[in-house]
Coordinates of C-alpha atoms in Angstrom, one line a residue:
Chain A
M1 CA 58.7 -94.8 -112.7
Y2 CA 57.4 -97.5 -114.9
S3 CA 56.2 -96.3 -118.4
N4 CA 53.0 -97.6 -119.9
G5 CA 55.1 -99.3 -122.6
Y6 CA 57.0 -101.2 -120.0
I7 CA 53.8 -102.4 -118.3
F8 CA 52.4 -103.6 -121.6
R9 CA 55.6 -105.3 -122.6
Y10 CA 55.8 -106.9 -119.1
A11 CA 52.3 -108.2 -119.2
G12 CA 52.7 -109.4 -122.8
I13 CA 55.8 -111.4 -122.2
M14 CA 54.4 -112.8 -119.0
V15 CA 51.3 -114.1 -120.7
V16 CA 53.2 -115.7 -123.6
L17 CA 55.6 -117.4 -121.2
V18 CA 52.8 -118.7 -118.9
A19 CA 50.9 -120.0 -122.0
A20 CA 54.0 -121.9 -123.2
V21 CA 54.6 -123.5 -119.8
L22 CA 51.0 -124.6 -119.4
S23 CA 50.7 -126.0 -122.9
A24 CA 53.9 -127.9 -122.5
A25 CA 52.7 -129.4 -119.2
A26 CA 49.3 -130.3 -120.6
M27 CA 50.9 -132.0 -123.7
F28 CA 53.4 -133.9 -121.6
L29 CA 50.9 -135.2 -119.0
K30 CA 48.0 -135.9 -121.4
P31 CA 48.8 -139.6 -122.1
M32 CA 48.9 -140.4 -118.4
Q33 CA 45.7 -138.5 -117.7
E34 CA 43.8 -140.3 -120.5
R35 CA 45.1 -143.6 -119.2
N36 CA 43.7 -142.7 -115.7
D37 CA 40.4 -141.7 -117.3
A38 CA 40.1 -145.0 -119.1
V39 CA 40.9 -147.0 -116.0
D40 CA 38.4 -145.0 -114.1
K41 CA 35.7 -145.8 -116.7
M42 CA 36.5 -149.5 -116.4
Q43 CA 36.3 -149.4 -112.6
S44 CA 32.9 -147.6 -112.9
I45 CA 31.5 -150.2 -115.4
L46 CA 32.7 -153.1 -113.3
S47 CA 31.3 -151.7 -110.0
A48 CA 28.0 -151.1 -111.7
A49 CA 27.9 -154.8 -112.6
G50 CA 28.4 -155.7 -109.0
F51 CA 32.1 -156.5 -108.9
E52 CA 33.6 -155.6 -105.5
G53 CA 37.1 -154.5 -104.6
V54 CA 37.9 -153.1 -108.1
D55 CA 40.8 -150.7 -107.8
A56 CA 43.0 -148.9 -110.3
K57 CA 45.5 -151.8 -110.3
N58 CA 43.2 -154.7 -111.2
A59 CA 40.6 -152.8 -113.2
I60 CA 42.2 -153.5 -116.6
E61 CA 42.7 -157.2 -115.9
L62 CA 39.2 -157.7 -114.6
F63 CA 37.8 -155.6 -117.5
N64 CA 39.5 -157.7 -120.1
K65 CA 38.5 -160.9 -118.4
N66 CA 34.8 -160.2 -117.6
V67 CA 33.6 -157.9 -120.4
T68 CA 32.4 -160.3 -123.1
N69 CA 31.0 -157.9 -125.6
M70 CA 30.8 -154.2 -126.4
I71 CA 28.1 -153.2 -128.7
V72 CA 27.4 -150.0 -130.5
I73 CA 23.7 -149.4 -131.5
D74 CA 21.8 -146.8 -133.4
P75 CA 18.6 -145.1 -132.1
D76 CA 16.4 -147.7 -134.0
G77 CA 17.9 -150.5 -131.9
N78 CA 20.1 -152.0 -134.7
V79 CA 23.6 -153.2 -133.7
V80 CA 26.1 -151.2 -135.7
N81 CA 29.3 -152.5 -134.3
D82 CA 30.1 -155.6 -132.3
F83 CA 33.4 -156.1 -130.4
T84 CA 35.7 -157.9 -132.7
G85 CA 38.7 -159.4 -131.0
D86 CA 41.1 -156.5 -130.9
S87 CA 42.0 -154.5 -127.8
K88 CA 38.9 -153.7 -125.7
E89 CA 40.3 -150.4 -124.8
N90 CA 40.5 -149.3 -128.4
S91 CA 37.1 -150.7 -129.4
K92 CA 34.5 -148.3 -130.9
A93 CA 32.1 -148.8 -128.0
F94 CA 34.7 -147.9 -125.4
K95 CA 35.9 -144.8 -127.3
L96 CA 32.4 -143.6 -128.0
N97 CA 32.0 -140.0 -126.7
L98 CA 28.6 -140.1 -125.0
K99 CA 28.5 -136.3 -124.5
E100 CA 28.8 -135.7 -128.3
Q101 CA 26.3 -138.4 -129.1
L102 CA 23.7 -137.0 -126.6
Y103 CA 24.3 -133.6 -128.1
N104 CA 23.5 -135.0 -131.5
K105 CA 20.4 -136.6 -130.1
S106 CA 19.3 -133.2 -128.7
M107 CA 19.8 -131.6 -132.1
S108 CA 17.8 -134.4 -133.8
R109 CA 20.9 -135.7 -135.6
P110 CA 21.8 -139.3 -136.0
F111 CA 23.7 -140.7 -133.0
E112 CA 25.1 -143.9 -131.6
L113 CA 25.2 -145.5 -128.2
S114 CA 27.2 -148.2 -126.5
I115 CA 26.4 -151.2 -124.3
Y116 CA 28.8 -153.3 -122.4
V117 CA 28.0 -157.0 -121.8
V118 CA 29.7 -158.2 -118.6
N119 CA 29.9 -161.8 -117.4
K120 CA 29.0 -161.8 -113.7
N121 CA 29.1 -165.3 -112.2
G122 CA 28.0 -166.9 -115.4
E123 CA 25.2 -164.4 -116.0
S124 CA 25.2 -161.7 -118.6
V125 CA 24.8 -158.2 -117.3
Y126 CA 24.2 -155.2 -119.6
I127 CA 25.9 -151.9 -118.7
I128 CA 24.7 -148.7 -120.1
P129 CA 26.8 -145.5 -119.7
L130 CA 24.9 -142.4 -118.5
R131 CA 25.6 -138.7 -118.8
G132 CA 23.7 -135.6 -117.8
V133 CA 23.8 -132.4 -116.0
G134 CA 23.7 -131.7 -112.3
L135 CA 23.7 -128.3 -110.5
W136 CA 27.3 -127.1 -111.2
G137 CA 28.5 -129.3 -114.0
P138 CA 28.2 -132.7 -115.7
I139 CA 27.2 -135.8 -113.9
W140 CA 27.6 -139.3 -115.2
G141 CA 27.4 -143.0 -114.3
N142 CA 26.7 -146.5 -115.4
I143 CA 23.5 -148.5 -114.9
A144 CA 23.6 -152.3 -115.1
L145 CA 20.5 -154.3 -116.2
K146 CA 19.8 -158.0 -116.0
S147 CA 19.4 -159.9 -119.3
D148 CA 15.6 -159.2 -119.2
Y149 CA 16.6 -155.5 -119.9
R150 CA 14.2 -154.5 -117.2
T151 CA 15.7 -155.1 -113.8
V152 CA 18.5 -153.0 -112.4
V153 CA 21.5 -154.9 -111.0
G154 CA 23.5 -151.9 -109.9
V155 CA 24.5 -148.3 -110.6
T156 CA 27.5 -146.1 -110.1
F157 CA 27.4 -142.3 -110.4
G158 CA 30.0 -139.7 -110.6
H159 CA 30.1 -135.9 -110.9
K160 CA 32.5 -133.1 -111.7
S161 CA 31.6 -130.5 -109.1
E162 CA 28.4 -131.1 -107.2
T163 CA 28.2 -129.6 -103.7
P164 CA 30.1 -131.8 -101.2
G165 CA 27.7 -133.2 -98.6
L166 CA 24.6 -132.5 -100.7
G167 CA 24.5 -133.1 -104.5
A168 CA 27.8 -135.0 -104.3
E169 CA 26.1 -137.7 -102.2
I170 CA 24.9 -139.3 -105.5
E171 CA 28.2 -141.1 -105.7
T172 CA 27.9 -142.6 -102.2
P173 CA 26.8 -146.2 -101.6
I174 CA 23.8 -145.0 -99.5
F175 CA 22.3 -143.4 -102.7
E176 CA 23.5 -146.0 -105.2
E177 CA 22.3 -149.0 -103.1
Q178 CA 18.6 -147.9 -103.6
F179 CA 18.7 -148.9 -107.3
P180 CA 19.3 -152.7 -107.5
G181 CA 15.9 -154.5 -108.0
K182 CA 14.1 -151.5 -109.5
T183 CA 12.7 -151.8 -113.0
I184 CA 12.7 -149.4 -115.9
F185 CA 9.6 -150.9 -117.6
D186 CA 6.2 -151.3 -115.9
E187 CA 4.2 -154.6 -116.0
N188 CA 2.6 -153.6 -119.4
G189 CA 6.0 -153.1 -120.9
N190 CA 5.9 -149.3 -121.1
F191 CA 9.1 -147.5 -120.5
V192 CA 9.0 -145.5 -117.2
S193 CA 12.7 -145.0 -116.3
I194 CA 13.6 -144.6 -112.7
G195 CA 12.6 -141.4 -110.9
V196 CA 14.5 -139.7 -108.0
I197 CA 11.7 -138.3 -105.9
K198 CA 10.9 -136.3 -102.8
G199 CA 8.6 -137.5 -100.1
G200 CA 9.8 -141.1 -99.6
V201 CA 9.4 -144.2 -101.7
A202 CA 7.2 -145.9 -99.1
N203 CA 4.6 -143.1 -99.6
Q204 CA 4.2 -143.8 -103.3
P205 CA 1.4 -146.0 -104.8
E206 CA 2.5 -149.6 -104.8
T207 CA 2.7 -149.8 -108.6
Q208 CA 5.1 -146.9 -108.6
Q209 CA 7.4 -148.1 -105.9
S210 CA 9.7 -150.1 -108.1
H211 CA 10.3 -147.2 -110.4
V212 CA 11.4 -144.6 -107.8
V213 CA 14.2 -144.0 -105.3
D214 CA 14.6 -141.4 -102.6
A215 CA 16.2 -138.1 -103.5
I216 CA 19.0 -136.4 -101.5
S217 CA 17.9 -133.7 -99.0
G218 CA 19.4 -130.4 -100.0
G219 CA 20.5 -131.8 -103.4
T220 CA 17.3 -131.3 -105.3
I221 CA 18.7 -130.1 -108.6
T222 CA 21.4 -132.8 -108.6
S223 CA 18.6 -135.4 -107.8
N224 CA 16.5 -134.0 -110.6
G225 CA 19.5 -134.2 -112.9
V226 CA 19.9 -137.9 -112.1
S227 CA 16.2 -138.5 -113.0
A228 CA 16.5 -136.6 -116.2
M229 CA 19.8 -138.3 -117.1
L230 CA 18.3 -141.8 -116.6
K231 CA 15.2 -141.0 -118.6
N232 CA 17.1 -139.2 -121.4
V233 CA 19.7 -141.9 -121.9
L234 CA 17.5 -145.0 -121.3
E235 CA 14.7 -144.0 -123.6
S236 CA 17.1 -144.1 -126.5
Y237 CA 17.8 -147.8 -125.7
E238 CA 14.1 -148.7 -125.7
P239 CA 14.0 -149.9 -129.4
F240 CA 17.1 -152.0 -128.8
F241 CA 15.6 -153.6 -125.6
K242 CA 12.4 -154.3 -127.5
K243 CA 14.2 -155.9 -130.4
Q244 CA 16.3 -158.1 -128.0
G245 CA 13.5 -158.9 -125.6
Chain B
M1 CA 65.7 -102.1 -95.0
S2 CA 67.5 -104.9 -93.5
E3 CA 68.2 -106.6 -96.8
V4 CA 71.9 -105.8 -96.9
K5 CA 72.3 -107.4 -93.5
Q6 CA 70.5 -110.6 -94.5
E7 CA 72.9 -111.2 -97.4
K8 CA 75.6 -112.2 -95.0
E9 CA 73.4 -114.3 -92.9
P10 CA 73.7 -118.1 -93.0
L11 CA 70.9 -120.0 -94.7
F12 CA 69.3 -121.0 -91.5
S13 CA 70.0 -118.1 -89.2
A14 CA 67.9 -117.5 -86.2
K15 CA 65.8 -115.0 -88.1
N16 CA 65.3 -117.3 -91.1
R17 CA 64.4 -120.2 -88.8
K18 CA 61.8 -118.0 -87.2
L19 CA 60.2 -117.5 -90.7
L20 CA 59.7 -121.2 -90.7
T21 CA 58.5 -121.8 -87.2
N22 CA 56.5 -118.7 -86.5
P23 CA 53.6 -119.6 -88.7
L24 CA 53.4 -123.0 -87.0
N25 CA 52.1 -121.4 -83.8
L26 CA 52.3 -117.7 -83.0
N27 CA 51.5 -116.5 -86.5
N28 CA 49.5 -119.5 -87.7
P29 CA 47.7 -118.6 -91.0
I30 CA 44.5 -120.3 -90.0
T31 CA 44.2 -119.8 -86.2
V32 CA 45.9 -116.4 -85.9
Q33 CA 45.7 -114.7 -89.3
V34 CA 42.4 -116.5 -89.9
L35 CA 43.1 -117.0 -93.6
G36 CA 42.3 -120.1 -95.7
I37 CA 39.3 -121.2 -93.5
C38 CA 37.1 -122.0 -96.5
S39 CA 39.4 -124.8 -97.8
A40 CA 40.1 -126.0 -94.2
L41 CA 36.4 -126.7 -93.9
A42 CA 36.1 -128.4 -97.2
V43 CA 38.9 -131.0 -97.3
T44 CA 39.2 -132.1 -93.7
A45 CA 36.6 -134.9 -93.6
K46 CA 39.4 -137.4 -94.3
M47 CA 43.1 -137.2 -93.6
K48 CA 44.3 -138.3 -97.0
P49 CA 42.8 -135.4 -99.1
A50 CA 43.7 -133.0 -96.3
F51 CA 47.3 -134.1 -96.5
V52 CA 47.4 -133.7 -100.3
M53 CA 45.8 -130.4 -100.0
A54 CA 48.3 -129.3 -97.4
L55 CA 51.2 -130.5 -99.5
S56 CA 49.8 -128.7 -102.6
V57 CA 49.4 -125.5 -100.7
I58 CA 53.0 -125.8 -99.3
V59 CA 54.3 -126.3 -102.8
V60 CA 52.2 -123.5 -104.3
T61 CA 53.0 -120.9 -101.5
A62 CA 56.7 -121.7 -101.5
A63 CA 57.0 -121.6 -105.3
A64 CA 54.8 -118.5 -105.7
N65 CA 56.7 -116.7 -103.0
L66 CA 60.0 -117.6 -104.7
I67 CA 58.9 -116.5 -108.2
V68 CA 57.3 -113.3 -107.0
S69 CA 60.3 -112.5 -104.9
L70 CA 62.6 -113.0 -107.8
L71 CA 60.5 -110.8 -110.0
R72 CA 59.8 -108.2 -107.3
N73 CA 62.1 -105.5 -108.6
G74 CA 60.7 -105.8 -112.1
I75 CA 57.0 -106.0 -111.4
P76 CA 55.2 -102.8 -112.2
P77 CA 53.4 -101.8 -109.0
R78 CA 50.3 -100.9 -110.9
I79 CA 49.7 -104.4 -112.1
R80 CA 51.4 -106.3 -109.3
I81 CA 48.2 -108.0 -108.1
I82 CA 47.5 -109.3 -111.6
V83 CA 51.1 -110.6 -111.9
Q84 CA 50.7 -112.4 -108.5
L85 CA 47.4 -113.9 -109.6
V86 CA 48.9 -115.2 -112.8
V87 CA 51.8 -116.7 -111.0
V88 CA 49.5 -118.5 -108.5
A89 CA 47.0 -119.6 -111.1
T90 CA 49.7 -121.0 -113.3
L91 CA 51.2 -123.0 -110.3
V92 CA 47.7 -124.2 -109.3
I93 CA 47.0 -125.5 -112.8
L94 CA 50.3 -127.3 -112.9
V95 CA 49.6 -128.9 -109.5
D96 CA 46.1 -129.9 -110.8
Q97 CA 47.6 -131.5 -113.9
V98 CA 50.3 -133.4 -112.1
L99 CA 47.7 -134.7 -109.6
K100 CA 45.5 -135.9 -112.4
A101 CA 48.4 -137.7 -114.0
F102 CA 49.9 -139.3 -111.0
V103 CA 47.3 -139.6 -108.2
Y104 CA 44.0 -139.8 -110.0
D105 CA 42.0 -140.9 -107.0
V106 CA 43.1 -138.0 -104.9
S107 CA 42.6 -135.5 -107.7
K108 CA 39.1 -136.8 -108.2
Q109 CA 38.3 -136.0 -104.5
L110 CA 40.1 -132.7 -104.7
S111 CA 38.8 -131.6 -108.1
V112 CA 36.9 -128.6 -106.9
F113 CA 39.3 -127.7 -104.1
V114 CA 42.5 -127.6 -106.1
G115 CA 40.9 -124.7 -108.1
L116 CA 40.2 -123.2 -104.7
I117 CA 43.9 -123.0 -103.9
I118 CA 43.9 -119.9 -106.1
T119 CA 41.5 -118.2 -103.9
N120 CA 43.3 -119.3 -100.7
C121 CA 44.0 -116.0 -99.0
I122 CA 47.1 -117.4 -97.5
I123 CA 48.9 -117.4 -100.8
M124 CA 48.0 -113.9 -102.0
G125 CA 48.5 -112.6 -98.5
R126 CA 52.0 -113.9 -98.2
L127 CA 52.9 -112.7 -101.7
E128 CA 51.7 -109.2 -101.0
A129 CA 52.9 -109.0 -97.4
F130 CA 56.2 -110.8 -97.7
A131 CA 57.5 -111.8 -101.1
M132 CA 57.0 -108.4 -102.7
S133 CA 59.5 -106.9 -100.3
N134 CA 61.9 -109.7 -99.3
K135 CA 64.7 -111.7 -100.9
P136 CA 64.0 -115.1 -102.5
W137 CA 65.4 -117.3 -99.8
P138 CA 63.5 -115.8 -96.8
S139 CA 60.4 -115.8 -99.1
V140 CA 60.7 -119.5 -99.8
L141 CA 61.0 -120.1 -96.0
D142 CA 58.0 -117.9 -95.3
G143 CA 56.0 -119.8 -97.9
I144 CA 57.0 -123.2 -96.6
G145 CA 56.3 -122.0 -93.0
N146 CA 52.9 -120.7 -93.8
G147 CA 52.1 -123.8 -95.8
L148 CA 53.2 -126.0 -92.9
G149 CA 51.2 -123.9 -90.4
Y150 CA 48.1 -124.4 -92.6
G151 CA 48.9 -128.1 -93.0
I152 CA 49.3 -128.7 -89.3
I153 CA 45.8 -127.3 -88.5
L154 CA 44.4 -129.2 -91.5
M155 CA 45.8 -132.5 -90.3
A156 CA 44.7 -131.9 -86.7
V157 CA 41.1 -131.1 -87.8
A158 CA 41.1 -134.0 -90.3
F159 CA 42.4 -136.4 -87.6
M160 CA 39.5 -135.6 -85.3
R161 CA 36.9 -135.6 -88.0
E162 CA 38.0 -138.9 -89.5
L163 CA 38.4 -140.6 -86.2
F164 CA 35.1 -139.7 -84.8
G165 CA 33.2 -139.3 -88.0
S166 CA 34.2 -142.4 -89.9
G167 CA 36.0 -144.4 -87.2
T168 CA 39.2 -144.6 -89.3
I169 CA 42.6 -142.9 -89.5
W170 CA 44.2 -142.6 -92.9
G171 CA 41.5 -144.9 -94.2
L172 CA 42.3 -147.7 -91.7
H173 CA 39.7 -148.8 -89.2
V174 CA 40.9 -148.1 -85.7
I175 CA 37.8 -148.3 -83.6
P176 CA 37.3 -152.0 -82.9
K177 CA 34.2 -153.8 -84.0
S178 CA 33.3 -154.7 -80.4
F179 CA 32.7 -151.0 -79.8
Y180 CA 30.1 -150.9 -82.5
E181 CA 28.5 -154.0 -81.2
M182 CA 28.2 -152.3 -77.8
G183 CA 26.2 -149.5 -79.4
Y184 CA 29.0 -147.1 -80.4
Q185 CA 28.1 -145.0 -83.5
N186 CA 30.1 -142.8 -85.7
N187 CA 29.2 -139.2 -85.3
G188 CA 27.7 -138.1 -88.6
F189 CA 28.0 -134.5 -87.6
M190 CA 31.8 -134.8 -87.7
I191 CA 31.6 -135.4 -91.4
L192 CA 29.7 -132.1 -92.1
P193 CA 31.6 -128.9 -92.7
P194 CA 30.3 -127.0 -89.6
M195 CA 32.1 -129.4 -87.3
A196 CA 35.4 -128.3 -88.9
L197 CA 34.6 -124.7 -88.0
I198 CA 33.9 -125.8 -84.4
L199 CA 37.1 -127.8 -84.2
V200 CA 39.1 -124.9 -85.6
G201 CA 37.4 -122.8 -82.9
I202 CA 38.5 -125.2 -80.2
I203 CA 42.1 -125.2 -81.5
I204 CA 42.1 -121.4 -81.4
W205 CA 40.8 -121.5 -77.9
I206 CA 43.5 -123.9 -76.7
Q207 CA 46.2 -122.0 -78.5
R208 CA 45.1 -118.6 -77.0
S209 CA 44.8 -119.9 -73.5
R210 CA 48.4 -121.2 -73.8
N211 CA 49.7 -118.0 -75.5
P212 CA 48.3 -115.0 -73.6
Q213 CA 50.1 -112.6 -76.0
L214 CA 47.7 -113.7 -78.7
V215 CA 44.6 -112.5 -76.8
E216 CA 43.4 -109.1 -77.7
E217 CA 42.6 -106.6 -75.0

């Protein structure tokens, strides 16, 4: 009763109509979504620095008040771009796409990285944005270092689609609270990053204990992803830390 | 076909009201039709995401039922499942985009699950079983009814899980501090998905013991 021609016409028109509706919706809603992403980024940076009670409403205000500098560096540790007075949201450091930069790094092409300097109770805290891969999709976060560029003040993690209850636990306080006080360099000044390990931190050699945290049971691949992300991103900052320190 | 008769019926005739109320109890999509269990396990650890999920499913089932019912005489039967899928997928993407733009926090928590609405058997089930052969208005009611039936169970499960798992209701602490000082502890098992399955099982048990006609021989 329906000819093949009708079926093809029907499917064709349907597909074009649906595409038009979806593109229109995406275009119309994009500014609001980008705004939300930016606010979320600010919240994450501020929480890593140890600010409490940051929500979507006060994030912008707190960010503008407490972020004192936003630096872009090259892999040799040279400062390429300092924050210069204009809107913090539009600064080069805030707009830098870490995913692209890390891709450039993996392809051995030149790349740039950003650092946020946040004033927390009169002390400068350095926030480094992180990005890596988990089990199902990207994971990301921020790690805050003291002005010695060694000691961790705090971290926040996020993920796109890790398994709820297992890998997704990386964004819970229980996991994140393990990081403050850990160090990313050993006593001799060698870069060691922070490892997410099985078997319990207490069972590690004493010299190792300040460079490891407990992994999540059942979330092995996500945990390994966090380890790899920390190492991959932080090692690119080593020249910068050495130059500053 | 009773379609001719329905045309003269008032908007909320007894028959149409039944479309709304039946899925709440005797034909509940979760506890009787046993559809949509997967998402019921996933989003019910807290009430707020459960509520948003329920709302999204109500909107999507109602809208999908309406659209498919309007198109039902033009849809070539050979590609009807594809057409239904396209309608549902489009609506789900729209819901996802709107959530991202207006309730970012919730959309972050629901990120994975919103995509799962597409695979929610309730929606495809209602399209195939009802909207393809009924007029638009009864289809909308059927969609809302089934969405509500899904939502009620979701909220009931989420209420129990949040209360005993986190000691909160809708994010507010309700179990007084003195209880914790006396040694009361939140039940961590409540947070985990298996507990949702057990709670759904308990709800089914209660429901069947009160409605003997639901019990199979």
